[in-house]
Every structure is written in C-alpha cells, then in structure tokens.
Short mmCIF file of C-alpha atoms in Angstrom, two decimals:
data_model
loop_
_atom_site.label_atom_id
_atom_site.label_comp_id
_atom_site.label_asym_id
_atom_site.label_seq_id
_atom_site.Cartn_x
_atom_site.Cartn_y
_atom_site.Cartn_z
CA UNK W 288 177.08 92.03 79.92
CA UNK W 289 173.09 92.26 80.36
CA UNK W 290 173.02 90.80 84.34
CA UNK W 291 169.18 90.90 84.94
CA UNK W 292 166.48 90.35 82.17
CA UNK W 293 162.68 90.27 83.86
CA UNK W 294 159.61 90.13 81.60
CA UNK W 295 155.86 89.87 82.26
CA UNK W 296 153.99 89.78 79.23
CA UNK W 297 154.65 89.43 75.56
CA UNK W 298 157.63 92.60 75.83
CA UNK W 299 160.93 90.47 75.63
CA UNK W 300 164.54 91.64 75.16
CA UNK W 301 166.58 89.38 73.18
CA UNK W 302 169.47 87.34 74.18
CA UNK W 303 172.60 89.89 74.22
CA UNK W 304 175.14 89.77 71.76
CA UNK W 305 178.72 91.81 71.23
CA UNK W 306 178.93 92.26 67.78
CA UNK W 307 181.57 95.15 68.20
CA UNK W 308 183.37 93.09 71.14
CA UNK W 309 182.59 95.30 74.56
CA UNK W 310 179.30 97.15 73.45
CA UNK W 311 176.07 95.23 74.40
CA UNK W 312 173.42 94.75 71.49
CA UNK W 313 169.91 94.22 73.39
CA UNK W 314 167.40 94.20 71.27
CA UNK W 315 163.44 94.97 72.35
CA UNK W 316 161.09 92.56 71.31
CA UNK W 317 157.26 92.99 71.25
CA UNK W 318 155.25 90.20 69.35
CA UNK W 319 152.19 90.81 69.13
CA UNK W 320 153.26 93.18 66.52
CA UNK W 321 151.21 96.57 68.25
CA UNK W 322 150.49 98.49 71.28
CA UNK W 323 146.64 98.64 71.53
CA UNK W 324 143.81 100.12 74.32
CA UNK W 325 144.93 98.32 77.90
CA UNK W 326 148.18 97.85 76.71
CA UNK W 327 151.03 98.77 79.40
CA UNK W 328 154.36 98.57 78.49
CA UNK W 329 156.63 99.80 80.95
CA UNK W 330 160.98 99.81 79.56
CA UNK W 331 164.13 100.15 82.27
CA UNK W 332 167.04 100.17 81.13
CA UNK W 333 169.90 100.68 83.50
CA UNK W 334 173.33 100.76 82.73
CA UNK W 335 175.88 100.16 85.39
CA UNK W 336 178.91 102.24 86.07
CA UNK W 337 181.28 102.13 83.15
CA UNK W 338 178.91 99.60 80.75
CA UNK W 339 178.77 100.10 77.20
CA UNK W 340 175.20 99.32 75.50
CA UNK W 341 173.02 99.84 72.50
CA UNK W 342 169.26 98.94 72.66
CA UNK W 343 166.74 98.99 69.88
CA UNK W 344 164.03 97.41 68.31
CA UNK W 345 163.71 94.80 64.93
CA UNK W 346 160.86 97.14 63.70
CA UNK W 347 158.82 100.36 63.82
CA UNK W 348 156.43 100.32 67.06
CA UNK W 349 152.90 100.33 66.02
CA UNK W 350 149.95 102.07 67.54
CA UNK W 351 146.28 101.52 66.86
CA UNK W 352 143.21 103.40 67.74
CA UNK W 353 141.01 102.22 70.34
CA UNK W 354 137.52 102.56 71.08
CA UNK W 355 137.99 103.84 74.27
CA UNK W 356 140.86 102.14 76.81
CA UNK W 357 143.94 104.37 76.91
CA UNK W 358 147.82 102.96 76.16
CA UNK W 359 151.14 103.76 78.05
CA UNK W 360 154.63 103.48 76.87
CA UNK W 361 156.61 103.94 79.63
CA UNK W 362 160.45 104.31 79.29
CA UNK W 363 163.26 105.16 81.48
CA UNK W 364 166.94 105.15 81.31
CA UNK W 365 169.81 105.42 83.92
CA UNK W 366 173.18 105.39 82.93
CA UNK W 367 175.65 105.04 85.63
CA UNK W 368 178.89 107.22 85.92
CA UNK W 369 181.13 106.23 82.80
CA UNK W 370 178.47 104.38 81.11
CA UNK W 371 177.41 104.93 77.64
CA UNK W 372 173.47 103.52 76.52
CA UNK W 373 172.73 104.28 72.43
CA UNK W 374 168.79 103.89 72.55
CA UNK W 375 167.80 103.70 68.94
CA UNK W 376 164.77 101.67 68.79
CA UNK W 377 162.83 101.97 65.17
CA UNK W 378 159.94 104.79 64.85
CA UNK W 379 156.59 104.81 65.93
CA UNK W 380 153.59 104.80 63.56
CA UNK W 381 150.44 105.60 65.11
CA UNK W 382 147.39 104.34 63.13
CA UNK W 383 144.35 107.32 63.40
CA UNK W 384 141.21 106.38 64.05
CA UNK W 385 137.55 106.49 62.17
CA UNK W 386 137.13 109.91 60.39
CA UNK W 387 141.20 111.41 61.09
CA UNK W 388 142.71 112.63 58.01
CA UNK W 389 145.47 110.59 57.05
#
C-alpha cells in the first residue's frame, strides 16, 4: 500500500492500484507532457521492508533543447530488506537542438 504521496508541481503519481493482488502499480505522471530548461524534477521512491511495487510511467519522457537554463531528473530508490520495487517507466527521447544531426 502507497502510505505517503507528496507533490509540488505538475509531477503526480497516480492513485495506487493492485492489479496482481499484493504488488503496488504507481504510476508517474508528468503533464505538461516535457521536461524543459528550469525544470527540476526530483523522484523517491522508497519501499518499506517486505513491500512489493512496480512504478512506471503512461508515456516516453520527453526532453527539449533549451536556450540556455539547464534540466535535472533526479531519481532515487530505496528498497527496504525483503522488498521488491520493478521501476520500468517508458524511455526518454531527447529532442536536439538547432543545427544537431538527427
């Protein structure tokens, strides 16, 4: 069971469901569709002793060029003693910018 959900900003995780009975489904959501220049997103995920999880993502994480602020991703996992955490969130396409062969 997901005990503590926090979110600041547009990054949300969707409301946990047990498809295969005991293993968590969270899902990350990000709606704005892209991570662009100033964008911070910062991902914890920490699994108790013994939980059972899988956290992903609807859709590929997009990333688009900027004309000069930098981007961070941050993500970090802890998995207690016993605990299992599948992360399998979609891939990442990163967009080039002006002049990058494609």
């Amino acid at each position: 069971m997901a005990a503590h959900r926090r979110q600041r900003g547009p990054l949300a995780v969707q409301r946990p469901f047990y498809p295969e009975g005991d293993v968590c489904h969270l899902y990350l959501l990000h709606p704005p569709g892209g991570v662009v220049g100033g964008d911070e997103l910062d991902i914890r995920v920490r699994a108790a002793p013994g939980a059972r999880a899988l956290v992903t993502s609807p859709g590929a994480a997009k990333f688009y060029r900027s004309a000069g602020a930098a981007a961070a991703v941050v993500q970090t996992l802890s998995v207690g003693a016993g605990a299992t955490v599948e992360w399998l969130p979609q891939e990442s396409i990163a967009f080039p910018g002006p002049g990058s062969a494609r």
